[in-house]
XYZ file of C-alpha atoms in Angstrom:
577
model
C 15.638 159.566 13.134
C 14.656 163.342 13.926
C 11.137 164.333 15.568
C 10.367 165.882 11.720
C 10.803 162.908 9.996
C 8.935 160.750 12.810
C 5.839 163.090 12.020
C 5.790 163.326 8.538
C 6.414 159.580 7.762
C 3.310 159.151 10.351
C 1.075 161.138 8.508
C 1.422 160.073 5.363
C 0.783 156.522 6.872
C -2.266 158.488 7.727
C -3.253 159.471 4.345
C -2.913 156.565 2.761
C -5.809 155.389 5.256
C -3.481 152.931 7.246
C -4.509 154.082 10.426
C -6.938 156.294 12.451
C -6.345 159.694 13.731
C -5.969 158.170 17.525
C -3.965 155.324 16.047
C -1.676 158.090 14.731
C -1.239 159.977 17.443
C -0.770 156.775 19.656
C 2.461 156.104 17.464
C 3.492 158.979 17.262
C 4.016 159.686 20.875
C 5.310 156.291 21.234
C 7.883 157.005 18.547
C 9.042 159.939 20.204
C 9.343 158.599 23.506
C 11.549 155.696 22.119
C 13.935 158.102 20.471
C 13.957 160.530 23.757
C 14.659 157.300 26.155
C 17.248 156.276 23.410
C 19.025 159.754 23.353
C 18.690 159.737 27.193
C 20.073 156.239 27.708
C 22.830 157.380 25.748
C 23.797 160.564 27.832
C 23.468 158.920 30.858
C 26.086 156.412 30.154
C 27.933 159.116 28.754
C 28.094 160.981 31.530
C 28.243 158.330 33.726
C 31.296 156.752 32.131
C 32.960 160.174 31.918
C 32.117 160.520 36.018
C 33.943 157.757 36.743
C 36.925 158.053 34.757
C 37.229 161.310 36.736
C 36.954 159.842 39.940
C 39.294 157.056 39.464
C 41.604 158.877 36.810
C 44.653 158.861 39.560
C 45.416 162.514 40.393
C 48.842 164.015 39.978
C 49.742 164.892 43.118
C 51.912 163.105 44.805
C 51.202 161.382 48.363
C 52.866 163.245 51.509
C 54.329 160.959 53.886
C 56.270 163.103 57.025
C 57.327 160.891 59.548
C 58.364 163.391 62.564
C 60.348 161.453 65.380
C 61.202 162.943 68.585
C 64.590 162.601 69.972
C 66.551 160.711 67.978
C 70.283 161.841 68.156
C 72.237 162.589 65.273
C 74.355 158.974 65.567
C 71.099 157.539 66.733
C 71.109 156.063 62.616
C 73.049 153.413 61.292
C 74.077 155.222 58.333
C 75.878 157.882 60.608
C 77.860 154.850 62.114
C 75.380 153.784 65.121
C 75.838 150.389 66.920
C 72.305 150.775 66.928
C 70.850 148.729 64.112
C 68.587 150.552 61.535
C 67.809 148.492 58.271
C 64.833 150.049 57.357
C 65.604 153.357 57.771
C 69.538 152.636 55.933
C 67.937 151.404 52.994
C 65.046 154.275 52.540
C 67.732 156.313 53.002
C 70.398 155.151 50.913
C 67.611 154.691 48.207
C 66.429 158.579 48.348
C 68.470 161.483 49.300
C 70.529 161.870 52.824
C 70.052 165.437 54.269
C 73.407 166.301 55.741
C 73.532 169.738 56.065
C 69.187 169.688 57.467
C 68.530 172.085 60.961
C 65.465 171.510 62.996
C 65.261 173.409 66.416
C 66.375 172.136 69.967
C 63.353 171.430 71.419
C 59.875 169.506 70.573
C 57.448 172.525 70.451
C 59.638 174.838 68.061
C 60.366 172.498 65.745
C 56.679 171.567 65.166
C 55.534 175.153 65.093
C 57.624 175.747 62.084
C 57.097 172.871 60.099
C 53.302 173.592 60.464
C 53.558 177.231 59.931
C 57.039 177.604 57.784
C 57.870 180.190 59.876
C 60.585 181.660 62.863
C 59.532 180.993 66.155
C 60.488 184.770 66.589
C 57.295 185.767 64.027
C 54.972 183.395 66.063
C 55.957 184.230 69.484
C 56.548 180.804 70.493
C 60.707 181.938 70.586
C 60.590 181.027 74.574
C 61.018 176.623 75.391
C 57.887 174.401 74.541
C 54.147 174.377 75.087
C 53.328 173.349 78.270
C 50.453 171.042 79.294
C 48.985 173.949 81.741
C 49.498 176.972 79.925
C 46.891 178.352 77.694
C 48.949 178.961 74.947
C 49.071 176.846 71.562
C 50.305 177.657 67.861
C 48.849 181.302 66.755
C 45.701 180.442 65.054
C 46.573 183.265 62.497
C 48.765 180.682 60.873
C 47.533 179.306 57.883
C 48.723 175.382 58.505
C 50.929 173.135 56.573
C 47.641 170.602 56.167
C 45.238 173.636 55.665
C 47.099 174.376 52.835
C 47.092 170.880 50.722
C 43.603 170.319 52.251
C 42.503 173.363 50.072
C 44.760 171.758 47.323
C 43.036 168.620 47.435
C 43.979 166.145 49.623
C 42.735 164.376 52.416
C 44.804 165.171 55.570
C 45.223 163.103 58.703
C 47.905 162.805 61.472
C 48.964 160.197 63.785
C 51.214 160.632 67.361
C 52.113 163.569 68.931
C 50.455 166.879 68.749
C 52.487 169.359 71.584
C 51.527 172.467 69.958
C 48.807 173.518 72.524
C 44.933 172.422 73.183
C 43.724 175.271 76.512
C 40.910 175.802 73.753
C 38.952 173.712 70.909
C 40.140 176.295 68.481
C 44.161 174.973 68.886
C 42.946 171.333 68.363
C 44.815 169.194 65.286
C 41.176 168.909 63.552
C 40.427 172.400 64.202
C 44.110 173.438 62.277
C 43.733 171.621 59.026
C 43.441 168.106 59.785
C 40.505 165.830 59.086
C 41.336 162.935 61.521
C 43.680 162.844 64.758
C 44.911 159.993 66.670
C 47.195 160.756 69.247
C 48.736 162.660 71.836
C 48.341 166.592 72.522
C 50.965 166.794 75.331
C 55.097 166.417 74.674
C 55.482 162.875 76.276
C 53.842 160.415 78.953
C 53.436 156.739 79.276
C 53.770 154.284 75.960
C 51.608 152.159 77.129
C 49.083 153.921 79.572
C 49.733 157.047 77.516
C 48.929 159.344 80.850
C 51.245 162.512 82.152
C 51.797 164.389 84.953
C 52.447 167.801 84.801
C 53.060 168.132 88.378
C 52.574 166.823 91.283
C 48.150 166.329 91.605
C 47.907 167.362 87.675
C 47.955 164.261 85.906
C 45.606 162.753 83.565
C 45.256 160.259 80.307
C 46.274 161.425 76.950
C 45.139 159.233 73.644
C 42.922 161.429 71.784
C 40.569 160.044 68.755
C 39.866 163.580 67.017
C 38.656 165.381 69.780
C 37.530 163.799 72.468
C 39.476 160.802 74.536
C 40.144 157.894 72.860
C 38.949 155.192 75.468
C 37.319 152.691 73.696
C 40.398 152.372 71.056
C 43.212 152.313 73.861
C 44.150 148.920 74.398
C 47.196 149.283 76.011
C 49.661 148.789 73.276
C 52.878 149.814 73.275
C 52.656 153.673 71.320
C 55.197 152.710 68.481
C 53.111 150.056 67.155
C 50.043 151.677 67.940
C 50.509 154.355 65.713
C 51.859 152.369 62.720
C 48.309 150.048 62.732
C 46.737 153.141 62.972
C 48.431 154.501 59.878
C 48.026 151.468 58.063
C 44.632 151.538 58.744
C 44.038 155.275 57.004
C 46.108 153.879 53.903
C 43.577 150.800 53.364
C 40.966 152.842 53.803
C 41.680 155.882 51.578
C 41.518 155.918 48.055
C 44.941 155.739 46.312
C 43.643 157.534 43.461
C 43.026 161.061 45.987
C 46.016 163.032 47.223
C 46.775 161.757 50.776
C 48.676 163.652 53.230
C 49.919 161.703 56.704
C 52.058 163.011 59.668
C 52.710 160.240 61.328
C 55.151 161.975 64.135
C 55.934 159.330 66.760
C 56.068 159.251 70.477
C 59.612 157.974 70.421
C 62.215 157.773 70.941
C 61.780 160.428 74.140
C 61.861 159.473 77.348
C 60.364 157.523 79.469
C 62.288 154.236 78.323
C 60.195 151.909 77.933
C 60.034 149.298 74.895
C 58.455 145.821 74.367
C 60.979 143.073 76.549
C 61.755 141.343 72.888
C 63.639 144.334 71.076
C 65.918 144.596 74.222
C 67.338 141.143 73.376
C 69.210 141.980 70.315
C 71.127 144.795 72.686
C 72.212 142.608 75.455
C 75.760 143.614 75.024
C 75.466 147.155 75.928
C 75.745 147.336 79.899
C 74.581 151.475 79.768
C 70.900 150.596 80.923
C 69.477 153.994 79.124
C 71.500 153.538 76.415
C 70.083 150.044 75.676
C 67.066 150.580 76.195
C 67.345 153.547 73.833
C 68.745 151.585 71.057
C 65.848 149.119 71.216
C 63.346 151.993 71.499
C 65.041 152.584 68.300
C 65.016 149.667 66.588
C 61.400 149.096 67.243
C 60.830 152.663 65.152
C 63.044 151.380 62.620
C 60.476 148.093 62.324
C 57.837 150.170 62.458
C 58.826 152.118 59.979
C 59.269 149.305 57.637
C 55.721 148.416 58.181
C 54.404 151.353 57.287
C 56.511 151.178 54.128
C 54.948 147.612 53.017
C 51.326 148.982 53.545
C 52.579 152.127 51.275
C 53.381 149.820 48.660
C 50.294 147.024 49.290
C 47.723 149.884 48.806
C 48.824 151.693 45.958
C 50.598 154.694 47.390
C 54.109 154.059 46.859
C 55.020 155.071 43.230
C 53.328 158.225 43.703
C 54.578 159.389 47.029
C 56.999 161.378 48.649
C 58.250 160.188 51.956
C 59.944 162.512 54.133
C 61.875 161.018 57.864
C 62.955 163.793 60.338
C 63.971 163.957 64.044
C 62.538 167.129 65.751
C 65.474 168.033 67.973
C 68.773 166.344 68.743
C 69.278 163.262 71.319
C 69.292 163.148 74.958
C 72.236 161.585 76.325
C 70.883 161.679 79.932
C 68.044 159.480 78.027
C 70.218 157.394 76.175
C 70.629 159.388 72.750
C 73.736 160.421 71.337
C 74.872 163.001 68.910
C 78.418 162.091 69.085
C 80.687 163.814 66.950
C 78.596 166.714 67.301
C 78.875 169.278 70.533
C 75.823 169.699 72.957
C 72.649 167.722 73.338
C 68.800 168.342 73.142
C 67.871 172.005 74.532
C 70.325 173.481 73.013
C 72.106 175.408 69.914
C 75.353 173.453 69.681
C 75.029 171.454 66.545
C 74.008 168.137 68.508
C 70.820 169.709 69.628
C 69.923 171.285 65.906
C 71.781 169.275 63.265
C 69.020 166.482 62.420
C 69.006 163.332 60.956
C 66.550 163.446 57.813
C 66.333 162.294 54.800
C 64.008 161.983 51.183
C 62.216 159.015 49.808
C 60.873 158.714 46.860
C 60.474 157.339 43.249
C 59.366 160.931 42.326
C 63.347 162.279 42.901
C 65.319 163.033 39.682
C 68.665 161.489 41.751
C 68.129 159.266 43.924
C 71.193 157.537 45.946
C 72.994 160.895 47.058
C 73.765 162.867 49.735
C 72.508 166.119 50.178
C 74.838 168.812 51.429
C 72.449 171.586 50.312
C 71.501 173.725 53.432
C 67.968 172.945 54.755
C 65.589 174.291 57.915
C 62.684 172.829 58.794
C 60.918 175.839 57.698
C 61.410 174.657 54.282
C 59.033 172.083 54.275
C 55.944 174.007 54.530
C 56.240 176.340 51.035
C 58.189 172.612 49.226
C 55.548 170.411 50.442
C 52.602 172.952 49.592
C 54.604 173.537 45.963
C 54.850 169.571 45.302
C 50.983 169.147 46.600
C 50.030 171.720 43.694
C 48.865 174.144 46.104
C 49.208 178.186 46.961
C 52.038 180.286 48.672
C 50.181 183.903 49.497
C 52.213 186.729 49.505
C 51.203 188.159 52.915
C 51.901 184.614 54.413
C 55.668 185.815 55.075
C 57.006 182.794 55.060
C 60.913 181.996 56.131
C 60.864 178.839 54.666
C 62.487 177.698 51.136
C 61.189 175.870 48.259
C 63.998 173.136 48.580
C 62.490 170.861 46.083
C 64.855 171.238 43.496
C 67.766 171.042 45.487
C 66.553 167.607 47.068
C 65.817 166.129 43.916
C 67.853 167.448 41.539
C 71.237 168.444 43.517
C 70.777 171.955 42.547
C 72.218 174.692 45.331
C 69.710 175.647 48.115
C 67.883 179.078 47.880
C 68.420 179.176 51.335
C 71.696 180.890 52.581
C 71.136 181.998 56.182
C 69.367 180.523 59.294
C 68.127 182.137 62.331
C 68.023 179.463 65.049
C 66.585 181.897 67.519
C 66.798 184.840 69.452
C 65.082 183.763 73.228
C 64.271 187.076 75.039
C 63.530 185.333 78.082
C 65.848 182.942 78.393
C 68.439 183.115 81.103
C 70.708 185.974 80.454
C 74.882 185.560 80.210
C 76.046 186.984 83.350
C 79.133 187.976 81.145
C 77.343 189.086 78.434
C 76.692 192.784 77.333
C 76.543 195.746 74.765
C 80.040 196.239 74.856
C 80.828 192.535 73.959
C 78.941 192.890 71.070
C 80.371 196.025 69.620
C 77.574 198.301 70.966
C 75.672 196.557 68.092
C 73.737 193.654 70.283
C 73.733 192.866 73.905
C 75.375 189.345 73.883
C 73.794 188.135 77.373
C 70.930 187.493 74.817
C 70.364 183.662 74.100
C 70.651 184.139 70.277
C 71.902 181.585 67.123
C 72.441 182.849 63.574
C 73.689 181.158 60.377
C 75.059 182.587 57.380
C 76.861 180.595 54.985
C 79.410 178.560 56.209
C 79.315 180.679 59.187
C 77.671 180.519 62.881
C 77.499 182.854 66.019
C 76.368 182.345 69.118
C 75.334 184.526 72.101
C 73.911 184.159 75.422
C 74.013 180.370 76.654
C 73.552 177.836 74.314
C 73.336 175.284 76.309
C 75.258 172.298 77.693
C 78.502 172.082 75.398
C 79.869 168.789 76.335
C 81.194 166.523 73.765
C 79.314 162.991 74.682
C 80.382 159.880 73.064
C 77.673 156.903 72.779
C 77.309 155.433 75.981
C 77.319 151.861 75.078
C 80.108 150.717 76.821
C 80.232 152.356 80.041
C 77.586 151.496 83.209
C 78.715 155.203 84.563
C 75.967 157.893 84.020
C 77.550 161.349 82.749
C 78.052 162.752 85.894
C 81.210 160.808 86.022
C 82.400 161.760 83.376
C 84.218 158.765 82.177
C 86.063 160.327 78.729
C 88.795 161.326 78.170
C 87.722 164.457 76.127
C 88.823 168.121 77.416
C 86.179 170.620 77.708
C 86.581 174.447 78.090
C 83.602 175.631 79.501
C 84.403 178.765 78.563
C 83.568 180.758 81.572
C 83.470 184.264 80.780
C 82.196 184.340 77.519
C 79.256 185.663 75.714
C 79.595 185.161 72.143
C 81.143 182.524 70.008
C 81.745 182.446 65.856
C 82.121 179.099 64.536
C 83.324 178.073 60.653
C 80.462 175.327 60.340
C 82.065 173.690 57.341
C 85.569 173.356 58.621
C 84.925 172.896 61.407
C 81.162 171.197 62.202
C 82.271 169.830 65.847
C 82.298 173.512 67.010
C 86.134 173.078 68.537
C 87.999 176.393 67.108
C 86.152 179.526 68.675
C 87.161 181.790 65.435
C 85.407 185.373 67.374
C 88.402 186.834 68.294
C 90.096 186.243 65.239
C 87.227 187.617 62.798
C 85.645 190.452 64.574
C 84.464 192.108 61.064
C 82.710 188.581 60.513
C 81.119 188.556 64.521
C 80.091 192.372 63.414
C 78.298 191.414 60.384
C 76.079 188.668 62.013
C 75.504 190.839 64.952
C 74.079 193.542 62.317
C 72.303 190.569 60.543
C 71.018 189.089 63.959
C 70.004 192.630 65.069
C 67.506 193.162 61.598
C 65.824 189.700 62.571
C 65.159 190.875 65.831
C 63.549 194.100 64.636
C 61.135 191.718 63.264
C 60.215 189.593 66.454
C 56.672 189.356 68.037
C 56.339 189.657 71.594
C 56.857 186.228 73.407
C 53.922 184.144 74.499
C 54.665 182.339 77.631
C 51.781 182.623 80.077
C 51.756 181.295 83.286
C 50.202 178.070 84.487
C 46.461 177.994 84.358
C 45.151 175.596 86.992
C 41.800 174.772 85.560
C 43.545 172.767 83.307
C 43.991 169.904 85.838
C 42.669 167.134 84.437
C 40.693 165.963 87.698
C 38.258 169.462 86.784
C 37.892 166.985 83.137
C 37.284 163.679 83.391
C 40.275 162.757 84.344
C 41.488 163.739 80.448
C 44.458 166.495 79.364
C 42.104 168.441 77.197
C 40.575 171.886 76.243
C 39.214 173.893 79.300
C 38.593 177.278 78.301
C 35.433 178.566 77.784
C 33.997 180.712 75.405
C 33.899 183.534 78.304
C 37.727 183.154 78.194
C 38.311 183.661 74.504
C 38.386 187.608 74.628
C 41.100 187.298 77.352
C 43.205 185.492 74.885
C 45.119 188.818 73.936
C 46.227 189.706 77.274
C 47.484 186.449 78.625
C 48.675 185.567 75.640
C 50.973 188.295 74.796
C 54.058 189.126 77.174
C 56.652 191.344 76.679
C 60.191 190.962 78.746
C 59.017 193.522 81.550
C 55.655 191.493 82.084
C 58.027 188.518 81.934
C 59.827 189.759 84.882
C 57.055 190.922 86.866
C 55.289 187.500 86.275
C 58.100 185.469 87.749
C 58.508 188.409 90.478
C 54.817 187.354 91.271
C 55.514 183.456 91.603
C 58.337 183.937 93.854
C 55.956 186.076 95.772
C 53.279 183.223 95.767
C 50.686 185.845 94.260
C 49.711 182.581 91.784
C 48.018 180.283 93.899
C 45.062 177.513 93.360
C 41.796 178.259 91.947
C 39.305 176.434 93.906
């Protein structure tokens, strides 16, 4: 009934002497105020029912699962013909996509930089080693990160494990670069169970972090492995299913030290290699952990609507028990075993699932296909160097990606035999550089240790011994080395002298990347970040005094380089009292 019919049915009630001029205006506003509470009650449910279907209407962007290890070797997987035993991480595999042709970068730092950043280490000055504990250095906050990016898409961000991408200042902490909660460790490695690290001798300190301050009251000496995965489990029961969720869960392990609860060693009793068995129980506890994290995916409501993505950060150790065996060279360096990762794609969101991927993929890639699948936004001015790989993952379609630049180092230790004239006047091969084109690869410089290490699992010997039987050329003498990738992806048949017009080309290609670089930031140890001057804790120590020096000790061209370590030698660097 309208207010104009309630009014004039009331007065003619009125008329006809059926009630009093109070009486009518007492029903009158009574009338009114039934039909306004009425209309009211009705909106209110209205909107209220329309509220929550918008909360718990499930959104369509899928759940972001990156599970970073550290260290794993390239045969360090049972689908790439391990002794070591890997159910879990076979079956997510063989159930999504296998990433066989997939680069990360040879050391812990690097690779972490770019998969937060999707960008070069050469266009975030971080081109020189890792981030050490006492240098006040830490990813470029001019970076716009990996979880800032789906946090302004949506989701709720968190990460788990190991940080190593700098803390000298609150500014470089994980919650300060795009992530709403942080358990874990800031520096590279330390103790699974005590979780502290010494940087040197007198500079040591504990290193379990709950957001940002030390995590004290939640350390209760469990092994790191396991630790982690409750931790993760935790965030999934807690979190709505319904909201976007995005978790890096990037373990401790497998890097040294070894160390691993006494019951996974049991299963490995055969190998008599001490590192080597404790390595491949190291392992298999990641593999079980792994699996848990899986089940909780699946108990709270995450699993049809996620994408799960498994990647080691650099290649295996063999000093520490890894192995990339067939590949050449280990960890550190930019032979395929310390680059060529193992990785692979779960999910019930790929179009094929079951295959192997032989599309080419960096770990700059991740940042723009992540950010793409999360619904988010790729700015122009970003310049990223990573590839929207999506489609190739999924679908099988070719990779936009055709080239990779491992690195050019400017700092690194120069080839004694290298020089302009070995590189055709075009680059100055004592330069630690890697390029990629195609199915082509040249390196320059040293690349690193280029044995060819098969799994110690039946030998007591440690490497020095050198108990195989293969035949190395260390290739004394050289500077530069071209490589057919495809044909040849142990790295056995130096093609450089054969195709010089090929070794030009890269050069020329190698040369334009450099053009791009930003100066290297490497700055020397800062003693005030022993931990005794905080708490005991590996923390931020910089003050907000310090921040406007940030530009000069951060930034270091090859001549300050040089006069730094000129310095050192001199003992101009000594102890801040």
């Amino acid at each position: 009934m309208t207010c104009s019919g309630v009014i004039l049915r009331c007065e003619k009630s009125a008329m006809r002497g059926r009630m009093g001029r109070s009486t009518f205006l007492l029903t009158l506003l009574t009338t009114f105020s039934g039909i306004v509470n009425s209309t009211y009650g009705t909106w209110k449910s209205s909107f209220h029912s329309n509220r929550v279907n918008n909360v718990e209407k499930p959104s369509s962007q899928p759940h972001i699962v990156f599970i970073m290890v550290d260290d794993q070797g390239f045969r360090d997987v049972g689908y790439h013909g391990s002794e070591i035993k890997t159910p879990t991480l076979d079956r997510l595999a063989a159930a999504g996509v296998k990433l066989e042709n997939y680069y990360v970068q040879p050391l812990c730092s690097p690779s972490r930089s770019q998969l937060m950043t999707g960008r070069y280490q050469i266009h975030t000055g971080l081109q020189h080693s890792i981030i050490r504990p006492s240098q006040p250095n830490c990813l470029p906050l001019e970076n716009i990160t990996l979880p800032q990016k789906l946090k302004n898409a949506g989701y709720s961000t968190h990460m788990v494990g190991k940080w190593h991408l700098g803390f000298y200042k609150r500014g470089c902490m994980p919650t300060q670069r795009g992530f709403d909660t942080f358990f874990g460790s800031l520096l590279g490695s330390g103790d699974y169970y005590s979780h502290y690290k010494c940087d040197s001798p007198g500079m040591c300190g504990y290193d379990l972090h709950e957001g940002e301050e030390a995590a004290w009251e939640q350390d209760h000496g469990i092994y790191s492995t396991i630790m982690y995965t409750q931790k993760a489990i935790n965030i999934l029961a807690s979190h709505n299913p319904k909201r976007p969720i995005f978790l890096y869960l990037a373990y401790q392990a497998v890097h040294s030290p070894l160390q691993v609860p006494a019951r996974y060693l049991e299963r490995y009793k055969s190998i008599p290699n001490l590192h080597r068995r404790k390595y491949a129980a190291m392992v298999s506890c990641l593999d079980e952990a792994v699996r848990n994290l899986t089940l909780a995916l699946k108990q709270y409501g995450y699993y049809d609507n996620m994408v799960m993505v498994y990647s080691s950060d650099n290649g295996g150790q063999p000093m520490a028990g890894g192995s990339n065996w067939p590949l050449r060279g280990s960890k550190g360096t930019y032979w395929e075993g310390g680059i060529r990762a193992v990785g692979f794609v779960h999910s019930p969101l790929l179009v094929k699932k079951g295959t192997r991927s032989r599309a080419l993929i960096h770990i700059t890639d991740w940042y723009p296909t992540l950010v793409m699948l999360g619904e988010g936004t790729l700015d122009e001015n970003q310049n990223l160097d990573g590839y929207d790989v999506w489609e190739a993952i999924s679908e099988g379609r070719r990779s936009p990606r055709l080239d990779i630049l491992h690195n050019i180092d400017p700092v690194y230790t120069k080839a004694k035999n290298g020089s302009w004239k070995a590189g055709y006047g075009i680059w100055n091969t004592a330069i630690q550089a890697a390029l990629r084109v195609g199915d082509w690869k040249l390196l320059t410089g040293v690349p690193g240790y280029s044995d060819w290490i098969p799994p110690q699992t039946f030998s007591k010997l440690l490497l020095a011994n050198r108990w195989h039987n293969e035949r190395v050329n260390w290739d004394r003498g050289k500077s530069i080395w071209l490589f057919n990738i495809t044909a040849d992806p142990y790295e056995r048949v130096d093609l450089s002298r054969r195709y010089p017009h090929v070794v030009k080309k890269m050069l020329i290609r190698l040369l334009r990347y450099n053009k791009t670089a930003v100066p290297c930031r490497y700055p020397p140890k800062d003693y005030r970040s022993n931990p005794q001057y905080n708490g005991g804790v590996w923390g931020p120590w910089y003050t907000n005094d310090d921040e406007d020096e940030d530009d000069n000790l951060l930034s270091y061209d090859l001549e300050q380089m040089k006069s730094w370590k000129k310095a050192k030698r001199r003992g101009k660097f000594k102890r801040k009292t």
